[in-house]
Amino acid sequence: MTNALVALPPGLFRANALRSHAPRPALGFKTGVSPALSYPQATENQGLAVAADGSIWTLTRDSVSQFSHSTGELVKIADYALYNQSTFGFPQHLAPVNFQRAFFIRSKDNRPVVMEYHKDVITEPGSVKMLAALPEGDSPYLITATSDGNMWVMARSGNAWQYLNNAWSKITTPAGTSIRQISAGAANFLLALAKQQGQDVLLRLENGAWVKHNALPHQGIRWVGACEDKEYWYSTADMQTDGNLFLIRDGVSVQSFKLNKGAVGLTAASSRSCYFFSLDKMSFQRAAFGVIGQPAQTWPVMTTAQKEIYNSISASLGITDVNGLRSQYTNINAAFSIWSSKLDKLERPVKFSAEDWKIIKDQLLDELEYVQSVTTLSTNVALLNGIMGQIYTNTYNQVVQMLGLPEHSEKQPKTLVELLLNTLVDKLEGALISKAKSVITSEAVDISVACFKYAINELNKQHKLPDGNTPLIIACSELAGTLTELVVQSEKARGEYQTAILQDWGRLSGCGEAIRSGVWFWTPGTTYEKVKGAGDAIRLNFYQTLMPVKWKILVCQGIQSIIMPGDPFMHHIPRYALMCKVLAGEGNSIYWWYACVEVGAPVKMQSEGPVPDQKLLEAIFALETTPLDFFSGANGWKLSVAPVSGYRPPEPAAQWRPYLNLPGPFSFS
């Protein structure tokens, strides 16, 4: 397999492309919650905001920054001084319009002021200027803006203010109403999260006054995010409460996600996705209504005259299929770049109107660009799928070697093992996003993960499992073959996804715009060597799956008493291979021993093993687990437990002794 990534054809992007009809980029391939970007290391983040064009903006204590999809890093845009700093406050102080423009609230002379950044438009230093102060001595505490440049703030007076034509106009809050948050999706779509008579309500600005938005119950709502297409997100989760995130379209919930408590700093600008910071995972997450899961969308409707133009263009490009140019989008042998170049230069026949000709020509040029981009992307996804397969296989082989199991699967034991496939894929996804952020964006990794999730579903069907969260129970000797089947099925998924995208205008345009805008970024030279460290994230899973094949936990107890002298210790098991709990009293102590020995070892207190190699346990405990987890069977460890005859479980008051990574046997001191 080659590891060189395919480059986009020269001249793919047209500088004079008509963008007024362009759709928004897809910000997630599959529907679900996944990691989005790494938490800034140098300074604490105080805000996250996204624009409808897919640009991601952040506030730290001293800067306004934008996330670069090409480097996976935050790029400083302007200096910043946070007003009312807090550890995890995530105030709504940042409101981007697009990748070139944003409004934000900052501290100046110990008071909040509204600033505007507009690259290459504002002539002040750094393209930043301070806007006029709010009238009536009011002060802003949250801000929202739309992709068409409209901006509003919520102020301490309890009223909202709109900034339009370089002036502020007040939007008075009705008596008996308390507005907690506002969110703008478009110039005519401003929502407010409010309290009326103790009830949570969602309001909408209509003709300068607040009215109830719809009849949906919004009790318990903590946040709302309006979108430019007049859809909106809302969440019932906060710092202390588990909840749900909903996407509402035409008064109906079309998608929902469960959120754990600690989901804060939510932000959304389109129905494609909603971003938030997870205190549980200490990272930014993205809840995406994936482009592949969107309802089918036909090609733009054409008039009779426009259909004639479409057929004429298809014939001019030499396409003889009765369905014309679009019939070739799934033909990977097609000369898309040649057709695009030829169409760009094609002159309008006099019998067609200039307006209709431009509409169809521009539409088809966009489609050809998108098709080329998606076809190239799919080729690169195939390479990433192969890299992910290498990581799974190589990590598995390394664990097999450390355990001393036979290298060839046909010689491995038939012992049944458990493997959570979803956990395996989810862990690798997070690690890949971290390891590969300078070469592949999280959105691109998301596509390969979607392929592997498809593969998991296929394996679930074969093994009659309800989902990937149910353990797959197979013979140890079948595990290597199962990993190979995962890769095979992921490739099947890639082909089916590519076909589904190329035959659907909504999916094709969403994916094409994501590539065109740079949201789905991929650099040449992405190889296994660059991301192989991601295997550490799943190494523990393989250890937890395979250790029970060869090793078990022997448990026994011993009593040390002045009245009845005895030997309470295990003398033949090295300290690195055991732990103990002790209940100490006056002249009496009870020891409960947990020793890791080979599956076939005799079950007796003075067992001589065999025991695992010290380096094996050191390798395991260097991962995200602890000796206590291992010996007590917690957090994924399921080694079989073999009690010595007469064993009784520890008393609740018994205390664990510290684990000692030493080669000699235990001695009392």
XYZ file of C-alpha atoms in Angstrom, residues 46 136 232 384 491 613:
6
model
C -12.516 31.556 28.167
C -28.124 55.357 28.938
C -32.109 26.354 16.380
C -6.355 6.602 6.364
C -13.489 -0.088 2.762
C 6.986 -11.001 33.709
